[in-house]
Amino acid sequence: MKDEMTVQVQDTQVSLSKTPDSVAEAYLTILKSRGIDYLYMGAGTDTAPIVEAYSRVAQSGLKFPVPVIAVHENLAVGMAHGYYMVSGKPQ
């Protein structure tokens, strides 16, 4: 495992202090680096890699958005939209 990694995403470079072990870890790290503080999502089988990445966050040393779990994806979208309406920050 490398100690440092640079990722090129849409003409933006993100420097990571540790190399993510999975695509889910890389995705969550990039979201956090772009100002996403909360990740609103439904708990389902399609989010298993994301849930696994969150379970390893203490060991990975990476920074992720705070997870907000909703019982349905429509509720998650509504909460993210409400957060944007109040804060002006997309989530």
Short mmCIF file of N, CA and C in Angstrom, two decimals:
data_model
loop_
_atom_site.label_atom_id
_atom_site.label_comp_id
_atom_site.label_asym_id
_atom_site.label_seq_id
_atom_site.Cartn_x
_atom_site.Cartn_y
_atom_site.Cartn_z
N MET A 1 0.84 -1.18 0.00
CA MET A 1 0.00 0.00 0.00
C MET A 1 0.89 1.24 0.00
N LYS A 2 0.62 2.16 -0.91
CA LYS A 2 1.37 3.41 -0.98
C LYS A 2 0.98 4.33 0.16
N ASP A 3 1.87 5.28 0.47
CA ASP A 3 1.56 6.24 1.52
C ASP A 3 0.79 7.45 0.99
N GLU A 4 1.00 7.80 -0.27
CA GLU A 4 0.34 8.98 -0.82
C GLU A 4 -0.12 8.69 -2.23
N MET A 5 -1.21 9.32 -2.63
CA MET A 5 -1.78 9.08 -3.94
C MET A 5 -2.39 10.37 -4.45
N THR A 6 -2.27 10.63 -5.75
CA THR A 6 -2.93 11.77 -6.36
C THR A 6 -3.92 11.24 -7.38
N VAL A 7 -5.14 11.73 -7.32
CA VAL A 7 -6.21 11.28 -8.20
C VAL A 7 -6.65 12.45 -9.07
N GLN A 8 -6.76 12.22 -10.39
CA GLN A 8 -7.23 13.25 -11.31
C GLN A 8 -8.71 13.00 -11.58
N VAL A 9 -9.56 13.97 -11.22
CA VAL A 9 -11.00 13.84 -11.42
C VAL A 9 -11.50 15.13 -12.06
N GLN A 10 -11.96 15.04 -13.30
CA GLN A 10 -12.53 16.20 -14.02
C GLN A 10 -11.68 17.45 -13.83
N ASP A 11 -10.43 17.39 -14.25
CA ASP A 11 -9.51 18.52 -14.20
C ASP A 11 -9.21 19.02 -12.79
N THR A 12 -9.50 18.24 -11.79
CA THR A 12 -9.21 18.60 -10.40
C THR A 12 -8.35 17.51 -9.80
N GLN A 13 -7.25 17.88 -9.19
CA GLN A 13 -6.41 16.89 -8.53
C GLN A 13 -6.73 16.85 -7.05
N VAL A 14 -6.87 15.65 -6.53
CA VAL A 14 -7.11 15.44 -5.11
C VAL A 14 -5.93 14.65 -4.58
N SER A 15 -5.22 15.20 -3.61
CA SER A 15 -4.08 14.52 -3.02
C SER A 15 -4.54 13.79 -1.77
N LEU A 16 -4.30 12.50 -1.74
CA LEU A 16 -4.73 11.67 -0.62
C LEU A 16 -3.51 11.27 0.19
N SER A 17 -3.60 11.36 1.51
CA SER A 17 -2.48 10.98 2.36
C SER A 17 -2.30 9.46 2.42
N LYS A 18 -3.36 8.73 2.19
CA LYS A 18 -3.31 7.26 2.17
C LYS A 18 -4.03 6.78 0.92
N THR A 19 -3.63 5.64 0.42
CA THR A 19 -4.27 5.07 -0.75
C THR A 19 -5.51 4.30 -0.34
N PRO A 20 -6.67 4.63 -0.93
CA PRO A 20 -7.88 3.86 -0.63
C PRO A 20 -7.73 2.41 -1.06
N ASP A 21 -8.34 1.51 -0.30
CA ASP A 21 -8.28 0.09 -0.62
C ASP A 21 -9.39 -0.36 -1.56
N SER A 22 -10.37 0.50 -1.80
CA SER A 22 -11.49 0.12 -2.66
C SER A 22 -12.00 1.35 -3.41
N VAL A 23 -12.79 1.09 -4.42
CA VAL A 23 -13.41 2.19 -5.17
C VAL A 23 -14.35 2.97 -4.25
N ALA A 24 -15.05 2.28 -3.37
CA ALA A 24 -15.96 2.96 -2.44
C ALA A 24 -15.20 3.92 -1.54
N GLU A 25 -14.04 3.51 -1.03
CA GLU A 25 -13.23 4.40 -0.19
C GLU A 25 -12.75 5.61 -0.99
N ALA A 26 -12.32 5.38 -2.23
CA ALA A 26 -11.87 6.49 -3.08
C ALA A 26 -13.03 7.45 -3.35
N TYR A 27 -14.20 6.91 -3.66
CA TYR A 27 -15.39 7.72 -3.93
C TYR A 27 -15.75 8.59 -2.73
N LEU A 28 -15.80 8.00 -1.55
CA LEU A 28 -16.15 8.74 -0.33
C LEU A 28 -15.11 9.80 0.00
N THR A 29 -13.84 9.48 -0.22
CA THR A 29 -12.77 10.44 0.04
C THR A 29 -12.86 11.63 -0.90
N ILE A 30 -13.14 11.38 -2.17
CA ILE A 30 -13.28 12.47 -3.14
C ILE A 30 -14.50 13.32 -2.82
N LEU A 31 -15.62 12.69 -2.43
CA LEU A 31 -16.79 13.48 -2.03
C LEU A 31 -16.44 14.43 -0.89
N LYS A 32 -15.76 13.92 0.14
CA LYS A 32 -15.39 14.74 1.29
C LYS A 32 -14.46 15.87 0.88
N SER A 33 -13.50 15.57 0.00
CA SER A 33 -12.54 16.59 -0.42
C SER A 33 -13.19 17.69 -1.25
N ARG A 34 -14.36 17.40 -1.82
CA ARG A 34 -15.08 18.40 -2.61
C ARG A 34 -16.17 19.12 -1.81
N GLY A 35 -16.13 18.98 -0.51
CA GLY A 35 -17.04 19.75 0.34
C GLY A 35 -18.34 19.06 0.70
N ILE A 36 -18.47 17.79 0.40
CA ILE A 36 -19.68 17.05 0.77
C ILE A 36 -19.51 16.60 2.22
N ASP A 37 -20.31 17.16 3.12
CA ASP A 37 -20.19 16.84 4.54
C ASP A 37 -21.08 15.68 4.97
N TYR A 38 -22.19 15.48 4.27
CA TYR A 38 -23.15 14.42 4.61
C TYR A 38 -23.48 13.62 3.36
N LEU A 39 -23.58 12.30 3.51
CA LEU A 39 -23.99 11.43 2.42
C LEU A 39 -25.35 10.84 2.79
N TYR A 40 -26.39 11.32 2.13
CA TYR A 40 -27.75 10.83 2.37
C TYR A 40 -27.97 9.63 1.46
N MET A 41 -28.36 8.50 2.05
CA MET A 41 -28.55 7.29 1.25
C MET A 41 -29.53 6.34 1.90
N GLY A 42 -30.13 5.51 1.06
CA GLY A 42 -30.99 4.46 1.55
C GLY A 42 -30.15 3.24 1.89
N ALA A 43 -30.58 2.49 2.87
CA ALA A 43 -29.85 1.28 3.24
C ALA A 43 -30.39 0.12 2.41
N GLY A 44 -29.60 -0.34 1.49
CA GLY A 44 -30.02 -1.44 0.65
C GLY A 44 -28.82 -2.27 0.23
N THR A 45 -29.08 -3.34 -0.50
CA THR A 45 -28.00 -4.23 -0.91
C THR A 45 -27.07 -3.57 -1.91
N ASP A 46 -27.54 -2.55 -2.62
CA ASP A 46 -26.69 -1.88 -3.60
C ASP A 46 -25.67 -0.95 -2.96
N THR A 47 -25.78 -0.68 -1.67
CA THR A 47 -24.83 0.20 -0.97
C THR A 47 -23.81 -0.58 -0.14
N ALA A 48 -23.76 -1.89 -0.31
CA ALA A 48 -22.85 -2.72 0.50
C ALA A 48 -21.39 -2.25 0.46
N PRO A 49 -20.82 -1.91 -0.70
CA PRO A 49 -19.42 -1.45 -0.69
C PRO A 49 -19.23 -0.14 0.10
N ILE A 50 -20.22 0.74 0.05
CA ILE A 50 -20.16 2.00 0.80
C ILE A 50 -20.21 1.70 2.30
N VAL A 51 -21.11 0.82 2.71
CA VAL A 51 -21.23 0.44 4.12
C VAL A 51 -19.92 -0.20 4.60
N GLU A 52 -19.33 -1.07 3.78
CA GLU A 52 -18.07 -1.71 4.14
C GLU A 52 -16.95 -0.68 4.29
N ALA A 53 -16.93 0.32 3.41
CA ALA A 53 -15.91 1.38 3.52
C ALA A 53 -16.07 2.15 4.82
N TYR A 54 -17.32 2.46 5.19
CA TYR A 54 -17.56 3.15 6.47
C TYR A 54 -17.13 2.28 7.65
N SER A 55 -17.29 0.96 7.54
CA SER A 55 -16.91 0.09 8.66
C SER A 55 -15.39 0.06 8.86
N ARG A 56 -14.63 0.41 7.80
CA ARG A 56 -13.17 0.41 7.89
C ARG A 56 -12.59 1.81 8.04
N VAL A 57 -13.41 2.83 8.23
CA VAL A 57 -12.92 4.22 8.23
C VAL A 57 -11.88 4.45 9.33
N ALA A 58 -12.05 3.87 10.49
CA ALA A 58 -11.09 4.07 11.58
C ALA A 58 -9.72 3.50 11.23
N GLN A 59 -9.70 2.35 10.56
CA GLN A 59 -8.43 1.73 10.18
C GLN A 59 -7.80 2.42 8.98
N SER A 60 -8.62 2.95 8.07
CA SER A 60 -8.09 3.52 6.84
C SER A 60 -7.44 4.88 7.04
N GLY A 61 -7.91 5.64 8.03
CA GLY A 61 -7.37 6.98 8.25
C GLY A 61 -7.86 7.99 7.23
N LEU A 62 -8.79 7.60 6.38
CA LEU A 62 -9.34 8.50 5.37
C LEU A 62 -10.50 9.30 5.96
N LYS A 63 -10.85 10.41 5.31
CA LYS A 63 -11.97 11.24 5.77
C LYS A 63 -13.14 11.06 4.82
N PHE A 64 -14.30 10.72 5.40
CA PHE A 64 -15.52 10.49 4.63
C PHE A 64 -16.60 11.45 5.08
N PRO A 65 -17.63 11.68 4.23
CA PRO A 65 -18.79 12.43 4.69
C PRO A 65 -19.52 11.64 5.78
N VAL A 66 -20.26 12.33 6.61
CA VAL A 66 -21.06 11.68 7.66
C VAL A 66 -22.24 10.97 6.98
N PRO A 67 -22.43 9.67 7.25
CA PRO A 67 -23.56 8.98 6.62
C PRO A 67 -24.88 9.32 7.30
N VAL A 68 -25.92 9.53 6.49
CA VAL A 68 -27.28 9.74 6.99
C VAL A 68 -28.13 8.70 6.27
N ILE A 69 -28.59 7.71 7.01
CA ILE A 69 -29.32 6.58 6.43
C ILE A 69 -30.81 6.85 6.47
N ALA A 70 -31.47 6.67 5.34
CA ALA A 70 -32.91 6.84 5.23
C ALA A 70 -33.56 5.49 4.92
N VAL A 71 -34.83 5.36 5.27
CA VAL A 71 -35.53 4.10 5.03
C VAL A 71 -35.93 3.94 3.57
N HIS A 72 -35.87 5.02 2.79
CA HIS A 72 -36.20 4.95 1.37
C HIS A 72 -35.40 6.01 0.64
N GLU A 73 -35.01 5.71 -0.61
CA GLU A 73 -34.18 6.65 -1.36
C GLU A 73 -34.88 7.99 -1.63
N ASN A 74 -36.21 7.98 -1.75
CA ASN A 74 -36.93 9.25 -1.93
C ASN A 74 -36.75 10.16 -0.71
N LEU A 75 -36.76 9.58 0.46
CA LEU A 75 -36.53 10.35 1.68
C LEU A 75 -35.11 10.90 1.71
N ALA A 76 -34.14 10.10 1.29
CA ALA A 76 -32.74 10.55 1.25
C ALA A 76 -32.58 11.74 0.31
N VAL A 77 -33.21 11.68 -0.85
CA VAL A 77 -33.16 12.80 -1.80
C VAL A 77 -33.80 14.04 -1.19
N GLY A 78 -34.94 13.86 -0.52
CA GLY A 78 -35.61 14.99 0.12
C GLY A 78 -34.76 15.62 1.21
N MET A 79 -34.08 14.80 2.00
CA MET A 79 -33.22 15.33 3.06
C MET A 79 -32.03 16.08 2.47
N ALA A 80 -31.42 15.53 1.44
CA ALA A 80 -30.29 16.20 0.80
C ALA A 80 -30.73 17.53 0.18
N HIS A 81 -31.90 17.52 -0.43
CA HIS A 81 -32.43 18.76 -1.02
C HIS A 81 -32.72 19.79 0.07
N GLY A 82 -33.32 19.35 1.16
CA GLY A 82 -33.59 20.25 2.28
C GLY A 82 -32.32 20.84 2.86
N TYR A 83 -31.28 20.03 2.97
CA TYR A 83 -29.99 20.53 3.47
C TYR A 83 -29.46 21.62 2.54
N TYR A 84 -29.57 21.38 1.24
CA TYR A 84 -29.12 22.38 0.27
C TYR A 84 -29.94 23.66 0.37
N MET A 85 -31.24 23.53 0.53
CA MET A 85 -32.11 24.71 0.62
C MET A 85 -31.74 25.58 1.82
N VAL A 86 -31.36 24.97 2.92
CA VAL A 86 -31.02 25.71 4.14
C VAL A 86 -29.57 26.22 4.11
N SER A 87 -28.64 25.38 3.65
CA SER A 87 -27.22 25.72 3.74
C SER A 87 -26.62 26.31 2.47
N GLY A 88 -27.25 26.01 1.32
CA GLY A 88 -26.68 26.44 0.05
C GLY A 88 -25.55 25.54 -0.43
N LYS A 89 -25.28 24.46 0.31
CA LYS A 89 -24.22 23.52 -0.05
C LYS A 89 -24.83 22.24 -0.60
N PRO A 90 -24.47 21.84 -1.82
CA PRO A 90 -24.98 20.56 -2.32
C PRO A 90 -24.43 19.41 -1.49
N GLN A 91 -25.26 18.40 -1.31
CA GLN A 91 -24.84 17.22 -0.57
C GLN A 91 -25.09 16.04 -1.43
#
